[in-house]
Tab-separated table of C-alpha atoms in Angstrom:
chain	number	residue	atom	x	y	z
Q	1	UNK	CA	0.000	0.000	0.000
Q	2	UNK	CA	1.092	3.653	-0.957
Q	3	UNK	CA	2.530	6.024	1.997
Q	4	UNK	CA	1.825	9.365	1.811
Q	5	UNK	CA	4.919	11.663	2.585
Q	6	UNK	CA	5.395	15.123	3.234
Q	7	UNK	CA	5.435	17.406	0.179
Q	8	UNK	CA	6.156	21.040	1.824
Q	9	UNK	CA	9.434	20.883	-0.769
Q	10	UNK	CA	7.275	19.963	-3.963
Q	11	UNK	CA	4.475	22.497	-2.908
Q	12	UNK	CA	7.172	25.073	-2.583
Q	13	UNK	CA	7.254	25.237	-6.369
Q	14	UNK	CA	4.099	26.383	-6.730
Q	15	UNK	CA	4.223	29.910	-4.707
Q	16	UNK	CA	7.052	31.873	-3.851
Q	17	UNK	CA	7.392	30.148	-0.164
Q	18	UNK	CA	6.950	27.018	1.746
Q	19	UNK	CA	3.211	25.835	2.063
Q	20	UNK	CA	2.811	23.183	4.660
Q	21	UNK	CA	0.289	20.700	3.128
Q	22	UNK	CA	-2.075	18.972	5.501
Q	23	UNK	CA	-1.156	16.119	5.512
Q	24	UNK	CA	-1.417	12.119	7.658
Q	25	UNK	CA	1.510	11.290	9.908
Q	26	UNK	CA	5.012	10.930	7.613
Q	27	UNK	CA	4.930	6.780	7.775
Q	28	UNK	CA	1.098	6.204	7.816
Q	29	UNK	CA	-0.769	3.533	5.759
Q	30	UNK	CA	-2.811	5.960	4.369
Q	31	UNK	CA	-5.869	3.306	3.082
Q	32	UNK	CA	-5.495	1.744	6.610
Q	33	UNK	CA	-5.998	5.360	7.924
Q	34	UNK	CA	-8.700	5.744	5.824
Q	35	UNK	CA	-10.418	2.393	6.530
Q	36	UNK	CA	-10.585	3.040	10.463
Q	37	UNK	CA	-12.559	6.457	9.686
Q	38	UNK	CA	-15.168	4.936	6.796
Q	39	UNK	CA	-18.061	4.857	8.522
Q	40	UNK	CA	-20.388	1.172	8.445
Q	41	UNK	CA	-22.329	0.835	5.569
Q	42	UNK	CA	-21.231	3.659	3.850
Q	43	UNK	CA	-20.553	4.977	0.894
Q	44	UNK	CA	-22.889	2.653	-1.211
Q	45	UNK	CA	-22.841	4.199	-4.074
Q	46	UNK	CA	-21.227	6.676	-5.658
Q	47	UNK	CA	-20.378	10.034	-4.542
Q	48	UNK	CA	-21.303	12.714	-6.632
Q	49	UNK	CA	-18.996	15.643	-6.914
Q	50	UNK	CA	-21.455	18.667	-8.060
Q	51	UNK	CA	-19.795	21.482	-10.459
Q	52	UNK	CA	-21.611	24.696	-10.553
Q	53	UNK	CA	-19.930	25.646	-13.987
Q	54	UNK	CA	-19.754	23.951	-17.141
Q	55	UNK	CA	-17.333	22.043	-18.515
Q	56	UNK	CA	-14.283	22.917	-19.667
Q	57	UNK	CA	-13.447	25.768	-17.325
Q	58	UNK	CA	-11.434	25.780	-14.083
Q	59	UNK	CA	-13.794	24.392	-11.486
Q	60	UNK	CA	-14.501	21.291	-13.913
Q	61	UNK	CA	-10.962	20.728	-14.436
Q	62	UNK	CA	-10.124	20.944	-10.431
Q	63	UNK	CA	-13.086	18.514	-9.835
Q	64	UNK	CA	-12.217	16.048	-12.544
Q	65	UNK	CA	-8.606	16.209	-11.211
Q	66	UNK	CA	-9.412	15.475	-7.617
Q	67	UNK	CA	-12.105	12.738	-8.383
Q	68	UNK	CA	-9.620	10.867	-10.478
Q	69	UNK	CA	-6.851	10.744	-7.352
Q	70	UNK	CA	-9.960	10.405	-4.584
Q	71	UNK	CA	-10.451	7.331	-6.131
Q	72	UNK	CA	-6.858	6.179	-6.892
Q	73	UNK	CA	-6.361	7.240	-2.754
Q	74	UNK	CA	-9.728	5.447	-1.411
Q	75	UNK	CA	-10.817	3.202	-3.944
Q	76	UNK	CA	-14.267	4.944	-3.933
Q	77	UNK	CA	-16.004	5.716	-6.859
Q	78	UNK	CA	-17.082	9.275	-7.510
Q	79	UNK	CA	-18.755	10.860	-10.295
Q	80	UNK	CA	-18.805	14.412	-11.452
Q	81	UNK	CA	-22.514	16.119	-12.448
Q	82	UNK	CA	-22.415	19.970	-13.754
Q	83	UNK	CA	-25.432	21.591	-12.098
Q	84	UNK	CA	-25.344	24.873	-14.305
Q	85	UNK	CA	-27.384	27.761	-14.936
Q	86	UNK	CA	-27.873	31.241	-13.249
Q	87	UNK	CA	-23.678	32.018	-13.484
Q	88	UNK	CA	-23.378	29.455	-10.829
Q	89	UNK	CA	-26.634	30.404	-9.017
Q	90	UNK	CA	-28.974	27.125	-9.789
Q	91	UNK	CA	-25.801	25.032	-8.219
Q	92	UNK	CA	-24.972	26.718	-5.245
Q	93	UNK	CA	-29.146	27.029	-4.207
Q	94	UNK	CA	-29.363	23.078	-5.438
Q	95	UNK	CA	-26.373	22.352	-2.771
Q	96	UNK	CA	-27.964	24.497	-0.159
Q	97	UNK	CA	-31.162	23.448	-0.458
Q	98	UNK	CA	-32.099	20.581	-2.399
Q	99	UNK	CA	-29.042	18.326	-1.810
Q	100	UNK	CA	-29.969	15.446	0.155
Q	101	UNK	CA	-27.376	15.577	3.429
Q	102	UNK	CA	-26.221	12.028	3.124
Q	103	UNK	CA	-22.773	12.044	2.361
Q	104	UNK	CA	-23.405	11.298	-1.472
Q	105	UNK	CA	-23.519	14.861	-2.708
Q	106	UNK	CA	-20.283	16.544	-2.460
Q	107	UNK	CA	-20.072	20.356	-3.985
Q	108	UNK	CA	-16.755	21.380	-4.813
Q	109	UNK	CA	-17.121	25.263	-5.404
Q	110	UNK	CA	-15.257	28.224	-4.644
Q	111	UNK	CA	-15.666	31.352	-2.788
Q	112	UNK	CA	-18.206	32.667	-5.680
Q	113	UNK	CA	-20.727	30.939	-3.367
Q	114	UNK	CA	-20.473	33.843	-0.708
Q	115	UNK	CA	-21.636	36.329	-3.437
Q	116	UNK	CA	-24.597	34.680	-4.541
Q	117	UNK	CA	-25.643	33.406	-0.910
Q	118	UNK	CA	-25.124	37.517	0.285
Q	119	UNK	CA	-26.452	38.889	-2.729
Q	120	UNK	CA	-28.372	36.845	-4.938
Q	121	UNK	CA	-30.295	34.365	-2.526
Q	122	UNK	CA	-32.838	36.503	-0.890
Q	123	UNK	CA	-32.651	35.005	2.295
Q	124	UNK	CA	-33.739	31.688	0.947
Q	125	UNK	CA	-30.332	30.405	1.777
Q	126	UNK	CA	-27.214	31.167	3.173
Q	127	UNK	CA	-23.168	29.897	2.772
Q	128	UNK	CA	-23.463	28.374	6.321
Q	129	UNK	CA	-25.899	26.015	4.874
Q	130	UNK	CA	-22.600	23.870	3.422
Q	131	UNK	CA	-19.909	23.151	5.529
Q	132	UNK	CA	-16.495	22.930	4.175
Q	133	UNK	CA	-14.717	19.543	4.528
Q	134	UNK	CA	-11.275	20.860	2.301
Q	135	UNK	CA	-9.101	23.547	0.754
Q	136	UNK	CA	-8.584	22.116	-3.382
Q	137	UNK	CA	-6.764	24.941	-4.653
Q	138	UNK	CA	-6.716	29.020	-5.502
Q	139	UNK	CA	-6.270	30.560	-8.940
Q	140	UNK	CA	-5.686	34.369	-9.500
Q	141	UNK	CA	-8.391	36.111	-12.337
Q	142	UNK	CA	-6.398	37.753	-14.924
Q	143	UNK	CA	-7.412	39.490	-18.284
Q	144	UNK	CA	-6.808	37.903	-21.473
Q	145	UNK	CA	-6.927	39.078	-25.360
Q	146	UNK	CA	-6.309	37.360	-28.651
Q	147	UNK	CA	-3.275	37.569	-29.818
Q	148	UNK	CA	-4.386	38.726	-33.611
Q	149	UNK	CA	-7.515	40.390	-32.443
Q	150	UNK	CA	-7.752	44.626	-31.880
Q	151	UNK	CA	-5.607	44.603	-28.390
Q	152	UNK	CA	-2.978	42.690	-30.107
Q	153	UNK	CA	0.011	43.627	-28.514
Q	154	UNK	CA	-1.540	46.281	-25.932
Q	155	UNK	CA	-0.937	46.718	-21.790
Q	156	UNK	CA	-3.596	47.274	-19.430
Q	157	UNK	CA	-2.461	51.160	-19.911
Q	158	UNK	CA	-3.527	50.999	-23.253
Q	159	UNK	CA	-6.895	49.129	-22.631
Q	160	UNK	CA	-8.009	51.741	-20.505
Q	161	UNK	CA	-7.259	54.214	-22.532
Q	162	UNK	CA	-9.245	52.779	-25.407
Q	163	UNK	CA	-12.164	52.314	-22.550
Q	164	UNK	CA	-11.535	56.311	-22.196
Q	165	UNK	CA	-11.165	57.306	-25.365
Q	166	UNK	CA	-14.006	55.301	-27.089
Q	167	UNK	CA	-16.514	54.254	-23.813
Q	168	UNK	CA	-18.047	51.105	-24.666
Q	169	UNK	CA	-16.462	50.025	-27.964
Q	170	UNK	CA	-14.456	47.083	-26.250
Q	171	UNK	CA	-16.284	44.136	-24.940
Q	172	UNK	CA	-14.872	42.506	-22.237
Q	173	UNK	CA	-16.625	38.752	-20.658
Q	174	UNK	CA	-18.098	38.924	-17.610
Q	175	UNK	CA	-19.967	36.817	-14.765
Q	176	UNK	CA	-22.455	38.808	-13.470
Q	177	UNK	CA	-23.067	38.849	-9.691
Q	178	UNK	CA	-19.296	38.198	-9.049
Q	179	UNK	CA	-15.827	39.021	-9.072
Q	180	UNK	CA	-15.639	39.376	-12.846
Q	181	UNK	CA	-18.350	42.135	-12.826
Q	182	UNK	CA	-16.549	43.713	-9.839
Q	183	UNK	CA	-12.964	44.069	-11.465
Q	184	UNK	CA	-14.293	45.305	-14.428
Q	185	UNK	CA	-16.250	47.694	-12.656
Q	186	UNK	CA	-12.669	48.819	-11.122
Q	187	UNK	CA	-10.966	49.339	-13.630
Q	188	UNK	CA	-13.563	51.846	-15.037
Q	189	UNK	CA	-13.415	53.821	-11.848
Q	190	UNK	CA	-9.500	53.935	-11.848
Q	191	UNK	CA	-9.669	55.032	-15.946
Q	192	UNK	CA	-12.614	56.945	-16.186
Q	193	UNK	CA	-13.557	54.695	-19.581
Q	194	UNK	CA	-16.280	52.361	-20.265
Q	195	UNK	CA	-16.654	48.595	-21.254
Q	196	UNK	CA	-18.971	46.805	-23.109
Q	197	UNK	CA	-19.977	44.148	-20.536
Q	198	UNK	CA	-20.952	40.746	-22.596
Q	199	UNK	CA	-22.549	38.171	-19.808
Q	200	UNK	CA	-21.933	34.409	-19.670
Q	201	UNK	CA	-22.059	31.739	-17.091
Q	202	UNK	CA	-18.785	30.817	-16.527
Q	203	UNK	CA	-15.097	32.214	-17.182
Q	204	UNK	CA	-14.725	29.148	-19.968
Q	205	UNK	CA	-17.713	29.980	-22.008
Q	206	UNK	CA	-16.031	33.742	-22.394
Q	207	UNK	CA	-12.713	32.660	-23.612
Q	208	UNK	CA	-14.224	30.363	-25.767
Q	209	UNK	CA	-16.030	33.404	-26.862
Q	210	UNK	CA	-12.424	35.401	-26.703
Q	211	UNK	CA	-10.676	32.612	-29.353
Q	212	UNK	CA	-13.975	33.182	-31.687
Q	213	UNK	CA	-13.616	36.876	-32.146
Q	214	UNK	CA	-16.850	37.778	-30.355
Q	215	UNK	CA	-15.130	39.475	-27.497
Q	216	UNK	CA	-12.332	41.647	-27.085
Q	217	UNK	CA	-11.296	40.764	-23.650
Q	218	UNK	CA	-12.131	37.802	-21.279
Q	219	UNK	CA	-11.037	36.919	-17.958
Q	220	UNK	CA	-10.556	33.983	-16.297
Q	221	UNK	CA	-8.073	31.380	-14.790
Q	222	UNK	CA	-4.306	30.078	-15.852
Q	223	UNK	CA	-6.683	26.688	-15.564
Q	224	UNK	CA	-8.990	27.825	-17.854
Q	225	UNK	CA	-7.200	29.032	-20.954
Q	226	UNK	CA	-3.662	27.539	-20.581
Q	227	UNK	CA	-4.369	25.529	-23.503
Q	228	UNK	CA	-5.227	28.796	-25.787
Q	229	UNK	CA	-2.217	30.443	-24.595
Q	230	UNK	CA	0.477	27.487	-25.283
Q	231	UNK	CA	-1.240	27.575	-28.666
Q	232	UNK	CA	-0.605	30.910	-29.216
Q	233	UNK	CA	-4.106	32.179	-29.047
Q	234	UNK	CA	-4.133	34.002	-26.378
Q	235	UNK	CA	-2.226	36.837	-24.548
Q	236	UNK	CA	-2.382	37.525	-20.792
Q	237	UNK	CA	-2.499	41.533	-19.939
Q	238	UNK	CA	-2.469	41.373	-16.117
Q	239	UNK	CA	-3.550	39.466	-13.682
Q	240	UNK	CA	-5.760	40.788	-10.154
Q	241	UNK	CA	-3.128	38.879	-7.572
Q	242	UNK	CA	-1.845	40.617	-4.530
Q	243	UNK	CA	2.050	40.225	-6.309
Q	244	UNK	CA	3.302	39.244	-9.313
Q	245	UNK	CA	2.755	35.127	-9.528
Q	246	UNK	CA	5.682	33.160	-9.301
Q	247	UNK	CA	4.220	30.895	-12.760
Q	248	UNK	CA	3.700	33.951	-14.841
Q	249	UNK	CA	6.446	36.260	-13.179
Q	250	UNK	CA	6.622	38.372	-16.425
Q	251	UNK	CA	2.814	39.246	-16.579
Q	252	UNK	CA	1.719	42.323	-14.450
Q	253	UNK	CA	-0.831	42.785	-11.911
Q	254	UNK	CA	-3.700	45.077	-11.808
Q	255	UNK	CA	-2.061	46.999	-8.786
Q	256	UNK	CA	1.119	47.387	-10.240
Q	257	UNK	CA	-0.429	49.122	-13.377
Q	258	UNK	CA	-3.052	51.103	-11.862
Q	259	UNK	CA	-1.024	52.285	-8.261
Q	260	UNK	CA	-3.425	50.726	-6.167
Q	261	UNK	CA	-3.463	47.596	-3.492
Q	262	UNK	CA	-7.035	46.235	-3.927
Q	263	UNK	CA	-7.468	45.165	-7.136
Q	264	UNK	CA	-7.159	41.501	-5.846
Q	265	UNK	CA	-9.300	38.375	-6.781
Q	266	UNK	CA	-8.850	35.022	-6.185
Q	267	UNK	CA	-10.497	31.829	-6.727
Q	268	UNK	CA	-10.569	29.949	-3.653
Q	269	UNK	CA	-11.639	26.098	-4.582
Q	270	UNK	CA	-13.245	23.919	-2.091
Q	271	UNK	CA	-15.278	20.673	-0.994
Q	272	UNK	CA	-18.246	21.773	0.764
Q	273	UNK	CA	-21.132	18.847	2.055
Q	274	UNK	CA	-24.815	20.416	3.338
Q	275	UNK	CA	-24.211	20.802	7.102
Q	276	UNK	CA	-26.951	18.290	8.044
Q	277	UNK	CA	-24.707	15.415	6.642
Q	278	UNK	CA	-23.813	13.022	9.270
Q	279	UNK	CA	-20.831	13.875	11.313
Q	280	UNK	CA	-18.726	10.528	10.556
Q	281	UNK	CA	-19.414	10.719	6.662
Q	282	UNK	CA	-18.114	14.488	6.506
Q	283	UNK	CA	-15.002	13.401	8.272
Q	284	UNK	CA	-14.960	10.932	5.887
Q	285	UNK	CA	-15.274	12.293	2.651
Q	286	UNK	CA	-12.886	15.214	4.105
Q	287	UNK	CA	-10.102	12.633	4.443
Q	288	UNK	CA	-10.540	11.239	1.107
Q	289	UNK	CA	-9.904	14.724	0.128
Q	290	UNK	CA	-7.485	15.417	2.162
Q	291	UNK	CA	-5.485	11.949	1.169
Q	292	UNK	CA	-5.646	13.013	-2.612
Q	293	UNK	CA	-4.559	16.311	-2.194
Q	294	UNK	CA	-1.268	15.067	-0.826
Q	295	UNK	CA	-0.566	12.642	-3.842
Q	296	UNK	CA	2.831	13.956	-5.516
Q	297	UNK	CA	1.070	12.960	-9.006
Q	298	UNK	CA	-1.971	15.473	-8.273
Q	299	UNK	CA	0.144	18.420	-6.943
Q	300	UNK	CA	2.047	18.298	-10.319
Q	301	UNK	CA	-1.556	18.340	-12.568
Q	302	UNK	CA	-2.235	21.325	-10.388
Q	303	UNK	CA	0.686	22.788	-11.003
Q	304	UNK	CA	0.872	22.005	-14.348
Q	305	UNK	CA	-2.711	23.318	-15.089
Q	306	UNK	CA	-1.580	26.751	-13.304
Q	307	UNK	CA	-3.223	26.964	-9.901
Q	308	UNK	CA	-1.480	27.625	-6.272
Q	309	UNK	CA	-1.811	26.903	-2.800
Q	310	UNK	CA	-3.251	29.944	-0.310
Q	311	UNK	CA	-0.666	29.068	2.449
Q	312	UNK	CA	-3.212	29.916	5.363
Q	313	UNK	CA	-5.926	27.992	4.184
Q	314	UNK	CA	-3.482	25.094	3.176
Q	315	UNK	CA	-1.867	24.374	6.452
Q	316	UNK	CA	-5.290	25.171	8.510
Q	317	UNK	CA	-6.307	22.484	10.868
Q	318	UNK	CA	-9.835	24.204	10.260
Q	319	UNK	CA	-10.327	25.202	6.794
Q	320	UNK	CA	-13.929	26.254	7.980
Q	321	UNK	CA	-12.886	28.618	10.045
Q	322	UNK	CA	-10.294	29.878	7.642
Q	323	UNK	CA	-12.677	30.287	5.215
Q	324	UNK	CA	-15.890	32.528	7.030
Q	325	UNK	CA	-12.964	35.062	7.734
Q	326	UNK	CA	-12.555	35.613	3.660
Q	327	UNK	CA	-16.156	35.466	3.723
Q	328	UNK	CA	-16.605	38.074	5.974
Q	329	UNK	CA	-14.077	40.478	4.070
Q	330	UNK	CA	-16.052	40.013	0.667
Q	331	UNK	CA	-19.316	40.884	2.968
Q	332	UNK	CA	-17.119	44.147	3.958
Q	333	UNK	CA	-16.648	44.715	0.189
Q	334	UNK	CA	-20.224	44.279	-0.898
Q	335	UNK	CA	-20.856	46.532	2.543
Q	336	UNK	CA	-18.517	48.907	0.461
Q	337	UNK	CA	-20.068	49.503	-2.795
Q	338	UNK	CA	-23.411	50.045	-1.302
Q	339	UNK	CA	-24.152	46.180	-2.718
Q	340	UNK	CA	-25.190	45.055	0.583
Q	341	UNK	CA	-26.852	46.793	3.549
């Protein structure tokens, strides 16, 4: 049987410092570890792993990733279902609300779930209605153009300028309701210009739209449009990350350009259950997670596919915890902008 070792030195390459991993006790028999916590009788069938996004764009990717190595690590089966519709909306209310808490239904979402459970849900639901049972991954949103289209060859400088100089003549992707719409509406405030805002339900879906010629700018994940820029499609102009990233050192961020220190987003990828699931099958299903996320083999796909590790929410011994208190700053944010009262 496999033994799971520490990997703070192969984590290292994907951020600029050490990340300390959770991981089992260096020596353990990791399926022996994971035997003694399966609870009786369970799982009988498979898991599901619910996407709020459609295929082909980061969080599909992430979930494919880790279902392929939660099986190799627990010899479960798991299957992945995209719930889409709403820009993520119809997903994060059927994990909230219509999910039966059983242990079967696993959502593995990110942090867009706070905007649509704040702003969006109408007190129907709220976040606290899932409980987080482990930290996946993070990805920095960055702005993308073709590399023949009209921006060929242009900096953020020059984007706004265009947005100044001729309000509403570029069209840039959005999600609406999230951190797509929010940049964008940033970057108008710090250039005084105008986009065209062009609405889809996922960041895939607008680079698709990006390599077709019927937008000028989209935004989205290293995850998500890797493939386009290897192929030359594709040229990053910044990215909204709190410093430069250590996998695209030579690509700018948002503050750098503009002078300013807030022009961060992040995707912050996790497993969430409903929070009436059983205790033992959360603990469960959390250590599956956990187990896969220290395989060597699926560090390297991450890496590979462009994401990092948030070093806080990686070496938390309670990721729930970890995660209300970024939460609670995007509820100062929306508290900000007049968004929420």
């Amino acid at each position: 049987m496999k033994k799971i070792s520490l990997l703070a030195g192969l984590a290292a390459s994907l951020l600029a410092g050490i990340i300390a991993l959770p991981t089992f006790a260096q020596g353990t028999d990791t399926k022996a570890a994971l035997a003694k916590l399966k609870p009786k009788d369970f799982p009988s069938q498979p898991i599901e792993f619910t996407v709020v996004y459609p295929a082909g764009g980061g969080m599909d990717v992430t979930a494919r990733l880790l279902a392929k190595y939660v099986e190799k690590v627990s010899g479960e089966r798991i299957v992945v279902n995209n719930r889409t519709g709403g820009a993520g909306m119809v997903g994060h209310a059927y994990l909230a609300t219509q999910a039966k808490p059983d242990g079967y239904t696993v959502g593995v979402i990110a942090n867009l779930l706070w905007g649509d459970a704040m702003l969006r849900a109408q007190g129907k639901w709220s976040y606290t209605d899932l409980e987080p049972v482990g930290y996946i991954n993070s990805d920095a949103l960055a702005w993308i153009g073709q590399t023949e289209g009209v921006l060929k060859g242009r900096s953020l400088k020059d984007v706004m300028q265009i947005a100044k100089d001729k309000p509403s003549t570029l069209r840039v992707a959005i999600v609406p309701g999230s951190m797509w719409e929010y940049l964008v509406e940033q970057v108008e405030t710090a250039s005084g210009g105008k986009f065209l805002r062009v609405p889809f339900q996922g960041g895939g879906p607008g680079i698709t739209a990006l390599v077709g010629g019927n937008v000028d700018i989209a935004q989205g994940c290293l995850a998500e449009y890797r493939g386009h820029l290897e192929a030359g499609k594709v040229a990053p102009i910044a990215v909204a990350a709190g410093a430069r990233l250590a996998n695209q050192k030579d690509l700018p961020t948002f503050n750098e350009v503009v002078g300013a220190n807030d022009f961060v987003w992040n995707v912050i990828r996790f497993a969430a259950m409903p929070k009436a699931t059983p205790a033992d099958r959360k603990a469960y299903v959390g250590a599956i997670i956990k187990a896969a996320m220290q395989d060597p083999e699926l560090i390297e796909e991450y890496r590979k596919a462009g994401t990092y590790f948030d070093p806080i929410l990686a070496g938390s011994a309670s990721i729930a915890a970890e995660l209300e208190k970024y939460a609670l700053r995007e509820r100062d944010y929306y508290q900000k902008t007049g968004r929420l009262k």
